[in-house]
Each structure stands twice: as structure tokens, then as C-alpha cells.
GROMACS .gro file of C-alpha atoms in nm:
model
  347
    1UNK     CA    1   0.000   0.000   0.000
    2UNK     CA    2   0.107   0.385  -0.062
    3UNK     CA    3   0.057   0.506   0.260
    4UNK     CA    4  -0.236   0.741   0.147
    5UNK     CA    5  -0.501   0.494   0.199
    6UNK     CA    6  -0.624   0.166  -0.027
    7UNK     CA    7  -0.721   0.223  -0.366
    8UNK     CA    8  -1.013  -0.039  -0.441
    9UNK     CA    9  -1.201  -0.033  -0.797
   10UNK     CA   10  -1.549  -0.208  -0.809
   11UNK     CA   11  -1.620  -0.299  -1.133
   12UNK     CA   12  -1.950  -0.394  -1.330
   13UNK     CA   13  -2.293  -0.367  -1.285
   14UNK     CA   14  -2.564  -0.263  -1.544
   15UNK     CA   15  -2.822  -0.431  -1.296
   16UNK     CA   16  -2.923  -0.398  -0.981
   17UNK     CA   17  -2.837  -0.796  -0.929
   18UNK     CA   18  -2.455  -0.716  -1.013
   19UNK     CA   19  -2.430  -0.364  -0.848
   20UNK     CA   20  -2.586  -0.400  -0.497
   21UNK     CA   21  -2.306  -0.686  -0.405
   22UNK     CA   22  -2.043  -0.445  -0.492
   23UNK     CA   23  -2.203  -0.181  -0.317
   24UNK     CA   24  -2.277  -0.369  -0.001
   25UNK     CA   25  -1.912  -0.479   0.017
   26UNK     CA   26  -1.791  -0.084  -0.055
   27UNK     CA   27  -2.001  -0.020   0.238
   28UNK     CA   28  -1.830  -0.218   0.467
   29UNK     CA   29  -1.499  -0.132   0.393
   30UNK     CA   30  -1.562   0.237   0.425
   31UNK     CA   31  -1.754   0.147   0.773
   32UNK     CA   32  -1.366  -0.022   0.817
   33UNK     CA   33  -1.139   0.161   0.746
   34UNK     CA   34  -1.312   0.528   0.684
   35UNK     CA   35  -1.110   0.794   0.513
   36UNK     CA   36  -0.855   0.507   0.391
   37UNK     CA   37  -1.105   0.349   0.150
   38UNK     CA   38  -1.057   0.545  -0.169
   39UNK     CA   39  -1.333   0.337  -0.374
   40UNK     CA   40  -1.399   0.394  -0.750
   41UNK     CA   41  -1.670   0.244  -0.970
   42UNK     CA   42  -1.633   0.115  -1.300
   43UNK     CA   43  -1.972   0.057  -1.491
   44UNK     CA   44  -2.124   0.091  -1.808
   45UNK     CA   45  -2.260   0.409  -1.946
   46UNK     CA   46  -2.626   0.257  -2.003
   47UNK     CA   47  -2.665   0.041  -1.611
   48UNK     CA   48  -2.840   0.156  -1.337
   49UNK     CA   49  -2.504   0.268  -1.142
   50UNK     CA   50  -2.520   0.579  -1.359
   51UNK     CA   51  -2.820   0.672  -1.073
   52UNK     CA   52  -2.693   0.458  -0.770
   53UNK     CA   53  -2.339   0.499  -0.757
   54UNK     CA   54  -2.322   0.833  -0.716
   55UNK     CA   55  -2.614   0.848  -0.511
   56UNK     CA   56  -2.374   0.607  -0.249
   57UNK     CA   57  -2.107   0.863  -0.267
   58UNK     CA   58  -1.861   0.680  -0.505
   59UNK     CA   59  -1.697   0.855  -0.846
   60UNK     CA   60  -1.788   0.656  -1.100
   61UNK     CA   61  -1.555   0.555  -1.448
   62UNK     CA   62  -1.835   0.480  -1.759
   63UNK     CA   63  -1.719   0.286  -2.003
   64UNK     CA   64  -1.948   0.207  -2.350
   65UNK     CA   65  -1.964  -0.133  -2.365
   66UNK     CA   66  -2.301  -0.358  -2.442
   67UNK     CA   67  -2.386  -0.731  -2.433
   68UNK     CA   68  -2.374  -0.938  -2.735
   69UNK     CA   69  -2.634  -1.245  -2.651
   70UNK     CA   70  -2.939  -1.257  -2.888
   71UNK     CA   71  -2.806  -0.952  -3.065
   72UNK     CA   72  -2.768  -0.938  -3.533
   73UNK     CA   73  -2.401  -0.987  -3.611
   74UNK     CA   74  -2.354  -0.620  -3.686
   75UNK     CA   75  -2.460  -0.511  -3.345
   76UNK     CA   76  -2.244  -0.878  -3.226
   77UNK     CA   77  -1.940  -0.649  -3.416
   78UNK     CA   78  -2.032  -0.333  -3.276
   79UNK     CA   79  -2.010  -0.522  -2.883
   80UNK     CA   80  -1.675  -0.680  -2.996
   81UNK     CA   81  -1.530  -0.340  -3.074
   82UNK     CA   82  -1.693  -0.170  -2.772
   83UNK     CA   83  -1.532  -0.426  -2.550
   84UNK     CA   84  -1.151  -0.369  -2.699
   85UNK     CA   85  -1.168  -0.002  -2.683
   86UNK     CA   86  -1.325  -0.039  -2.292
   87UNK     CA   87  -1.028  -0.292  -2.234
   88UNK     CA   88  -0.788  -0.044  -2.425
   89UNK     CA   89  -0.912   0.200  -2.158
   90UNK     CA   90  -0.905   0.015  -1.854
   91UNK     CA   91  -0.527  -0.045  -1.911
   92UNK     CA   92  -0.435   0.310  -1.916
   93UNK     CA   93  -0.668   0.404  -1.645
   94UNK     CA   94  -0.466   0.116  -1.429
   95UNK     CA   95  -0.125   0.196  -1.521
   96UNK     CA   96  -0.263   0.589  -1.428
   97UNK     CA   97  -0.446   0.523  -1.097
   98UNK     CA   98  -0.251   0.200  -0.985
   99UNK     CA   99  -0.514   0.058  -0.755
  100UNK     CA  100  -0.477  -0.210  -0.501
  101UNK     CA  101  -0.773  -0.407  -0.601
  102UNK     CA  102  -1.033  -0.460  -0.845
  103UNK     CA  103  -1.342  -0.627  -0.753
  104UNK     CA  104  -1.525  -0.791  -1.045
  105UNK     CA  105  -1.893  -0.820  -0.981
  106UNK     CA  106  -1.990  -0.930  -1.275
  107UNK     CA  107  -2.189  -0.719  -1.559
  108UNK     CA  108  -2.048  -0.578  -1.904
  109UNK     CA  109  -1.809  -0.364  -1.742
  110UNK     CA  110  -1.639  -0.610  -1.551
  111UNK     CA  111  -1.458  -0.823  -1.746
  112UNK     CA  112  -1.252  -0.533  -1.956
  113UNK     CA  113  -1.193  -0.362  -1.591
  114UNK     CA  114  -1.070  -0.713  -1.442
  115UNK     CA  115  -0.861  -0.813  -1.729
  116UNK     CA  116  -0.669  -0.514  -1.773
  117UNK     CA  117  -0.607  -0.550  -1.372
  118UNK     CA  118  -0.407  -0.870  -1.442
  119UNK     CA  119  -0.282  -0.757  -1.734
  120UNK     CA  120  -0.119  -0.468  -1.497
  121UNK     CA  121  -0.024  -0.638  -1.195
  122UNK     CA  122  -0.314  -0.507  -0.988
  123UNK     CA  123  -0.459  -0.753  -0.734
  124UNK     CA  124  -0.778  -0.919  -0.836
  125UNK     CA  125  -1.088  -1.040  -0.693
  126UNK     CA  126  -1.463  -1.189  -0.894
  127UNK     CA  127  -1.747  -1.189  -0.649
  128UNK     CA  128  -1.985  -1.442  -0.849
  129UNK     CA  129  -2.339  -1.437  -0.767
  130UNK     CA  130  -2.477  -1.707  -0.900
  131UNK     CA  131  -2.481  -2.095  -0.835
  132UNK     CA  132  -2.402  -2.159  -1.237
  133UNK     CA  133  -2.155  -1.904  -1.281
  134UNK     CA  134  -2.144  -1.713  -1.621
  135UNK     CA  135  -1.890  -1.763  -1.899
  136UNK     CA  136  -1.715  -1.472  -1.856
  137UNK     CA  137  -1.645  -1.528  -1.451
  138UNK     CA  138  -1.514  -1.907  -1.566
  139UNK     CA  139  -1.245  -1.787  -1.757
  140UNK     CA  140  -1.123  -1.501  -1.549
  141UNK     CA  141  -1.143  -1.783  -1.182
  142UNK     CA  142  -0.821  -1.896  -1.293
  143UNK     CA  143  -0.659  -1.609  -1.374
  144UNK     CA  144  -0.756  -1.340  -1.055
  145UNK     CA  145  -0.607  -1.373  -0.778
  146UNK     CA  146  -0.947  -1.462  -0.518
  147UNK     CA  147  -1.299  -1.589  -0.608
  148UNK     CA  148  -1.584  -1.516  -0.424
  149UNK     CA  149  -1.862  -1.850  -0.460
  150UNK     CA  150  -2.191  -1.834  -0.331
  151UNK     CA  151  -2.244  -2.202  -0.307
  152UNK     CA  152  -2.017  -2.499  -0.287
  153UNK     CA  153  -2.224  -2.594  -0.620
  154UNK     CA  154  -2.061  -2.299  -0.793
  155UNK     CA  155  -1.726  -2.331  -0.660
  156UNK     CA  156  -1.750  -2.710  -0.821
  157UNK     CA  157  -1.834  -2.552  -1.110
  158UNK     CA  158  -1.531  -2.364  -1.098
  159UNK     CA  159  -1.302  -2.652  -1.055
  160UNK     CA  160  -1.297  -2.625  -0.735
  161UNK     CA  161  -1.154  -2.301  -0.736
  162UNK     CA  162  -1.341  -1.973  -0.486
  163UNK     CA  163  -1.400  -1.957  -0.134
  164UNK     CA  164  -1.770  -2.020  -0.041
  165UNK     CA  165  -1.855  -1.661   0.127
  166UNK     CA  166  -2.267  -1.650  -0.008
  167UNK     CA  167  -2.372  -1.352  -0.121
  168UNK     CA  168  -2.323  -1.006  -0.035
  169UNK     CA  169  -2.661  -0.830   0.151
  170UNK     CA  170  -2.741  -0.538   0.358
  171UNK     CA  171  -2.776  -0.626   0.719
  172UNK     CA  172  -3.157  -0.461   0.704
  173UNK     CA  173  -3.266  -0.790   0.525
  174UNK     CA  174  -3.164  -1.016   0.817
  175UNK     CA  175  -3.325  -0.802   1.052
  176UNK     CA  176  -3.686  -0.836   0.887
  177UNK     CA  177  -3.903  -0.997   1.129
  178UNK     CA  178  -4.199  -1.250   0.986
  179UNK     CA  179  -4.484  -1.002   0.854
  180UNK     CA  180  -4.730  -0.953   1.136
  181UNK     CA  181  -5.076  -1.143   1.093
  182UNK     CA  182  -5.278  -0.921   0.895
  183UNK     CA  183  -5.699  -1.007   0.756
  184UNK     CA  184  -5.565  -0.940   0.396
  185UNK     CA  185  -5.287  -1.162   0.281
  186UNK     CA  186  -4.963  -0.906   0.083
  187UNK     CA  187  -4.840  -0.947  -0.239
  188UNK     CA  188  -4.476  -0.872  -0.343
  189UNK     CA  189  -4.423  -0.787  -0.724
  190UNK     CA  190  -4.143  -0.682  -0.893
  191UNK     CA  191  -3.888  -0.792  -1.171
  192UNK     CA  192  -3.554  -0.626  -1.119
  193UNK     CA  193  -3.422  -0.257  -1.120
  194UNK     CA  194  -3.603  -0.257  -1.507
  195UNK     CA  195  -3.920  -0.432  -1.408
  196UNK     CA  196  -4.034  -0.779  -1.579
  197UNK     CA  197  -4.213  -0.731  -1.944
  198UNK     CA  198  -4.343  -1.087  -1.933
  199UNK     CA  199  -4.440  -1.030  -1.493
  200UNK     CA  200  -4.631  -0.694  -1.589
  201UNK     CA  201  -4.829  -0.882  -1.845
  202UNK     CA  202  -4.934  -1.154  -1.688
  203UNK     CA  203  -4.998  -0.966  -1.351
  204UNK     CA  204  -5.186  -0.696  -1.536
  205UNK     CA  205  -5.406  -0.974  -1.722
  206UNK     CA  206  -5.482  -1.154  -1.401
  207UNK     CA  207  -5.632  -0.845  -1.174
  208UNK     CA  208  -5.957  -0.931  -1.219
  209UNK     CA  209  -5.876  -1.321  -1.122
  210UNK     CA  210  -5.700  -1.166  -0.809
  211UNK     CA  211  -5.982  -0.905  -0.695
  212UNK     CA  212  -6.189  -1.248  -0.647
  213UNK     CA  213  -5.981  -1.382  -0.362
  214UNK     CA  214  -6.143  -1.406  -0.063
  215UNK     CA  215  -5.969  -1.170   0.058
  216UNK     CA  216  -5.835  -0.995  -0.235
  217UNK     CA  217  -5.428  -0.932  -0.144
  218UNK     CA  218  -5.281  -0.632  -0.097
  219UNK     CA  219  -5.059  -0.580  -0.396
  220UNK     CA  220  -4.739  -0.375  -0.488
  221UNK     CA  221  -4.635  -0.414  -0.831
  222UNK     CA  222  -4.242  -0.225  -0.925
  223UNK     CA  223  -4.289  -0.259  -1.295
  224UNK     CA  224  -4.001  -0.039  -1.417
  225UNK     CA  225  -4.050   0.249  -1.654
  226UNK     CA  226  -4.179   0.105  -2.008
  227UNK     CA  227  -4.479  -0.061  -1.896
  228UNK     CA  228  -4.553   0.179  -1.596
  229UNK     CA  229  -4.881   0.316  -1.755
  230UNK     CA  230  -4.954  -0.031  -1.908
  231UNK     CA  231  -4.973  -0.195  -1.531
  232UNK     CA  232  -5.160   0.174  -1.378
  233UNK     CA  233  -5.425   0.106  -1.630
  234UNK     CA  234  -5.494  -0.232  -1.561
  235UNK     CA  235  -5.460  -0.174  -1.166
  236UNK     CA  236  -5.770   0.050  -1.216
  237UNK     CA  237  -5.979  -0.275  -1.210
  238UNK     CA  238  -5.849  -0.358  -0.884
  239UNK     CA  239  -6.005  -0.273  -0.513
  240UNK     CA  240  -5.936   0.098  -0.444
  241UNK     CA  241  -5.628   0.154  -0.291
  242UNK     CA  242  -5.500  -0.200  -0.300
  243UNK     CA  243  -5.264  -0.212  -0.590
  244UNK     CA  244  -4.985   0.024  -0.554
  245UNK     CA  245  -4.764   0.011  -0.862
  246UNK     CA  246  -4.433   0.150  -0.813
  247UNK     CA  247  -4.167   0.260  -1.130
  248UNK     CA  248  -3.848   0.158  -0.879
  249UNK     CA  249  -3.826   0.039  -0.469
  250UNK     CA  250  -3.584   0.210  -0.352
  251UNK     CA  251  -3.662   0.017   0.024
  252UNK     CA  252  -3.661  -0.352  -0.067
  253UNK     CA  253  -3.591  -0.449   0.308
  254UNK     CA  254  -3.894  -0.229   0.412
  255UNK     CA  255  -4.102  -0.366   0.149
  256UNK     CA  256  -4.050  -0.759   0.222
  257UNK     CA  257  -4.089  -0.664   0.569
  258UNK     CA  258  -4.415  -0.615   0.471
  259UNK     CA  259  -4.494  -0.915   0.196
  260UNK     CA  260  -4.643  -1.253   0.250
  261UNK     CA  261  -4.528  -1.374  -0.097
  262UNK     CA  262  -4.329  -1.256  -0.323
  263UNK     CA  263  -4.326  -1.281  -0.710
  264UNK     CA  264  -4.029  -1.207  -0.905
  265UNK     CA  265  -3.712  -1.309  -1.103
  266UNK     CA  266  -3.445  -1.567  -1.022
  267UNK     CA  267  -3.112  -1.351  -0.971
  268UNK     CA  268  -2.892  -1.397  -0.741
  269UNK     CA  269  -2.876  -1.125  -0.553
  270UNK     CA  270  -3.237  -1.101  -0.537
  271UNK     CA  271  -3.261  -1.442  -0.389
  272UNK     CA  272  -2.978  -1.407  -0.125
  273UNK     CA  273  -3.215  -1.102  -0.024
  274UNK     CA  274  -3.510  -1.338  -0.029
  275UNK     CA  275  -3.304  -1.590   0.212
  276UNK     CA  276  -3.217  -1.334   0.434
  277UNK     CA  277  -3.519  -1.166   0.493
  278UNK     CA  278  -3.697  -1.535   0.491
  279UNK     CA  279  -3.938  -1.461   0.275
  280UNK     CA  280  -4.147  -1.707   0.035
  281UNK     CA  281  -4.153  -1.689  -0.353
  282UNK     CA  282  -4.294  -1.779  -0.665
  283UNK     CA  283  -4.001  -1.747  -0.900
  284UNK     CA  284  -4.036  -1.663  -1.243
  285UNK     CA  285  -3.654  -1.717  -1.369
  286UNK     CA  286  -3.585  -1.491  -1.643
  287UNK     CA  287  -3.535  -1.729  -1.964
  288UNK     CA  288  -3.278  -1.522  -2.203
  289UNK     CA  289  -3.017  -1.519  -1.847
  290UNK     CA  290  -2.671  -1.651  -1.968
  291UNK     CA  291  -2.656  -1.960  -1.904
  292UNK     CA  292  -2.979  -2.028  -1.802
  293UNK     CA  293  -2.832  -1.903  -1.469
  294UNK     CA  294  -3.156  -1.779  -1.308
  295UNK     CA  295  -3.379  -2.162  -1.345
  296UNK     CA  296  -3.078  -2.306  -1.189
  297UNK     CA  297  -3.054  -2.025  -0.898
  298UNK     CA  298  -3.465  -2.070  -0.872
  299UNK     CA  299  -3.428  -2.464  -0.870
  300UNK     CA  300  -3.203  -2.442  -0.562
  301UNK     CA  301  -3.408  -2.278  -0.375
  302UNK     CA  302  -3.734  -2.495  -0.533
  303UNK     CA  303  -3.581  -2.803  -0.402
  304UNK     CA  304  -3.536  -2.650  -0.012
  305UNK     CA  305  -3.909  -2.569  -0.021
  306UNK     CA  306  -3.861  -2.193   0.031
  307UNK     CA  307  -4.014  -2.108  -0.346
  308UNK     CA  308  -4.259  -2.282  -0.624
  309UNK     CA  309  -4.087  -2.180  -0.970
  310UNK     CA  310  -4.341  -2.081  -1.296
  311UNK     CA  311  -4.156  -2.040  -1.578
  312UNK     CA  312  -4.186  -1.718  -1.837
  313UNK     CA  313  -4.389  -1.936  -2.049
  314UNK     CA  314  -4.649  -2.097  -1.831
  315UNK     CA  315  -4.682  -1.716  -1.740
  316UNK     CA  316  -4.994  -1.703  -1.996
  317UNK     CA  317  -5.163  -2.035  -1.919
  318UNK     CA  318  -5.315  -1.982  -1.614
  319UNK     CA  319  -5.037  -2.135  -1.368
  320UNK     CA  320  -4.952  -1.814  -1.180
  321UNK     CA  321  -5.281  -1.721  -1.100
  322UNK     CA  322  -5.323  -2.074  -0.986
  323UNK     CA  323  -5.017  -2.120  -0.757
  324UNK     CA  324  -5.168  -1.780  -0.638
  325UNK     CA  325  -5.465  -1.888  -0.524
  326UNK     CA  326  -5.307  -2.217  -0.349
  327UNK     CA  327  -5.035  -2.006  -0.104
  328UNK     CA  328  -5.237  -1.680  -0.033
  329UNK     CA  329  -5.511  -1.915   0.069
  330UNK     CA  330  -5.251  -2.123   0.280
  331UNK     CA  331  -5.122  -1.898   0.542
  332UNK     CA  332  -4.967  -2.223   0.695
  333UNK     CA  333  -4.778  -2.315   0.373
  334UNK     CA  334  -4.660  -1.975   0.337
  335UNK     CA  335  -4.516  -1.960   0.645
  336UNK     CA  336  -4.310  -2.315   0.648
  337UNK     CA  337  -4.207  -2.163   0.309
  338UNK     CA  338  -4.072  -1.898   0.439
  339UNK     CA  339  -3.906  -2.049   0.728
  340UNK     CA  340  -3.750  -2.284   0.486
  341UNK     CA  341  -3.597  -1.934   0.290
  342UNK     CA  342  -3.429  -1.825   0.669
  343UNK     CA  343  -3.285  -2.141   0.709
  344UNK     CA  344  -3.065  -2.121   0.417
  345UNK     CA  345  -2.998  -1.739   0.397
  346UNK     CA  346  -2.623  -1.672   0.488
  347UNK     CA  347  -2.549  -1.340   0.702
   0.00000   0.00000   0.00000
């Protein structure tokens, strides 16, 4: 170290599911060691850091860089060139800034930002969220210096190579006490920092199915921004004042604090959050994830009883509104559910 404090880079993101373990972590270590944290951010131009990172207090490094999965082979080109000029970049900004570490936590951004690390003799770390880890993370294990795992499943998966640590969360979600006992059962809805296309249509088709429970749940719906007015129109069919739909949430602990069930995506992070706060799910794994990482994350948690999975397709065929009906009528179920989620959620 320099002397003038410890130079850490974070660097990915472009979801909430890759940037709230990095921030989490960034939190801690400037709870440790105070004024000696100097912490950067590396992200991409287009991810949700643009709003949170700076929001935390961090600078933040934007690089233009863009997936390439189910993209035409000009905008597959486009990517490829994206990614050498951000790696191009992130090898002059780390012969310039000479950090101690770079934290990887996963996202476009990441790899370029990690790479160049190695390539400049800067220590190394990949926090991998996920029980299948992602293509990129299994190529760079070998070549960082430390590996974060969630799961002794992913380390295998890595040859063997990680420390099981689980996943980063905010303490607030292990301090959520079980939802008091309430006359109207509440509903947990949301599908990431963008929202769910495929949730917000099938939730805003099934309203009127829901207003018929006896009672009807209380709902809160974060749909993200494009189908905002989409899921306010068909909310209008609902019992006044009992389906709150919400753009973002910025106070997830607060808000499963409150929730019976919970429907949503299969990330990672978002389950760890679900573990810790022991809350029940019915997980709709998002099917375009690389890797098919988020059926495998949903399946683990499927096969401890802590969540029933419906997959993006049975979405229009009537099986949400049906596993609906069975838990928010169940209280019981719910709640061995939901002690089932505790059990496995790692502080």
C-alpha cells in the first residue's frame, strides 16, 4: 500500500443484481477503514449505477460497452469493438491510478476492468453471484487472484476453485421480522431494477382473477419504466387503494418486511435477499439469463421448499394465478415456506 489509503475499484454492474453486491461490500470497507477506502466504480454508461453509484457517494468511471447475446451480427461487431476499446481504456486508467484491487462483480463492465487488472499487476478479486456461474467469470477464476462463490455448487463448477462466502446483503434484510398477521394476505411484485415485461403482463391480465380472492391481497407491483402506464391502467380494475404500482423500490428491506409472498425473477442477488429476509416466492426465472443461470438459482431454492418456480412461459396459461390462489389461501404453507428461505440465507 502507498501510505495514502487503499485504492479499491469495483467494477461492473448494469443491474441492480450485479451492483448491490459491490455496493454492499464498498459499504463495509468504508464502515472499516473510513477515510482510507478510496473506492472507485467502474460501470457501463447505459446500467443503473449511472443513478446509484453516485447516489452512495462513489466517483464513477463509464465505459461504452453492451452485451452481445441474442443480438444481429452487426450489433455482435459493434459489442466486440466496444469491449476492446473499454479494455484499451481500462489499461491506461490502471497503469494511471494504480489501484490495489479490483473487484469484479460481474456485468459488461467487468470483465474489460478485471482483465486489464491482471494484465497490470493489480490484485484481483470476482465476487460471483450465482450458483451456475457465467462464462465470462469461468475464464477469469483462474486467472484473478481470489474468487468469491456463493455455493459450494458454484465453486464445483469452478473446478474447485473460490471460497464459499454466499452472497453479499445489507444487514436490514436479516433483521426483517416475519410479517405480522394481517386479515388481507400481501403481495410482493417486482422484476428487477427494469421491471419484468413478461411479470407486468401476466400480472396486469390476471387483476380481475386476483380481486376475487377471498380476501383480495394487498398488492405492490415495481414494474419499471416502459410498462408503468400499461400496469396503472390495468390496476384500475383492482379494489381501491390495494394495488400500488411503483416505477423503482428504492426500500426492498422495508417492502418484504411487509410481503407474504413474493413474485419475481431468479437472480442472485435477489434471492440471497429473499433468504435473508426469509421470505417465500414464486419465481419466475428470467429465460434469455446466460446460461440459463436464473432456473438453476430458482431450482435451488425450489428443491429446499422456500419457493414454487413458474416459468416465463407458463406465465400465460393460467399457472400463476393458480399457484396464487393455493399459497395466499394457505397462510400455513406460506409460512413453512418462508421459514424454509431463513434457514438457508447466509449473514
Amino acid at each position: 500500500m502507498d501510505g495514502e489509503g487503499y485504492k479499491i475499484v469495483f467494477a461492473g454492474g448494469g443491474t441492480g443484481g450485479h451492483l448491490y453486491p459491490g455496493l454492499v461490500v464498498a459499504a463495509a470497507l468504508r464502515d472499516e477503514l473510513g477515510d482510507a477506502a478510496d473506492i472507485t466504480f467502474i460501470g457501463a454508461q447505459r446500467g443503473i449505477e449511472q443513478r446509484l453509484v453516485p447516489q452512495a457517494g462513489y466517483p464513477l468511471v463509464s465505459l461504452r460497452v453492451a452485451g452481445i447475446k441474442g443480438r444481429g451480427a452487426l450489433a455482435k461487431l459493434g459489442a466486440a469493438f466496444a469491449a476492446a476499446r473499454a479494455l484499451l481504456r481500462c489499461f491506461f486508467w490502471m497503469r494511471r491510478h494504480r489501484p490495489d484491487l479490483v473487484v469484479g462483480v460481474g456485468g459488461y463492465a467487468s470483465g474489460p476492468a478485471v482483465l486489464a487488472a491482471t494484465w497490470t499487476g493489480v490484485k484481483t478479486m470476482v465476487l460471483e453471484q450465482n450458483h451456475f456461474p457465467g462464462a465470462t467469470n469461468r475464464w477469469l477464476a483462474p486467472r484473478v487472484d481470489a474468487v468469491c462463490v456463493p455455493s459450494e455448487d458454484a465453486r464445483k463448477r469452478l473446478d474447485g476453485i473460490g471460497t464459499v462466502t454466499g452472497n453479499p446483503v445489507r444487514a436490514e434484510f436479516f433483521e426483517t421480522a416475519p410479517p405480522s398477521p394481517a386479515a388481507r394476505p400481501s403481495l410482493l411484485v417486482f422484476g428487477g431494477s427494469r421491471g419484468a415485461h413478461s411479470i407486468n403482463r401476466a400480472m396486469s391480465a390476471l387483476v380481475p382473477e386476483l380481486a376475487r380472492f377471498d380476501p383480495a391481497p394487498r398488492v405492490v407491483h415495481q414494474c419499471g419504466e416502459a410498462d408503468a402506464e400499461t400496469v396503472r391502467d390495468a390496476a384500475r380494475a383492482y379494489p381501491r387503494d390495494l394495488y400500488e404500482v411503483q416505477v423503482f423500490l428504492d426500500d426492498m428491506p422495508a417492502r418484504l418486511a411487509a410481503a407474504d409472498l413474493v413474485v419475481c425473477r431468479a437472480g442472485a442477488s435477489t434471492l440471497a435477499e429473499l433468504t435473508a429476509a426469509g421470505r417465500p416466492a414464486v419465481l419466475v426465472p428470467y429465460p434469455h439469463a446466460a446460461d440459463d443461470h436464473q432456473r438453476h438459482n430458482a431450482e435451488s431454492l425450489a428443491r429446499v421448499g422456500a419457493a414454487r418456480v413458474v416459468t416465463d412461459a407458463e406465465l400465460d396459461d393460467g399457472r400463476l394465478v393458480g399457484v396464487l390462489e393455493e399459497l395466499l389461501g394457505n397462510p400455513e404453507a406460506i409460512r413453512r415456506m418462508g421459514e424454509c428461505a431463513k434457514r438457508i440465507g447466509k449473514p
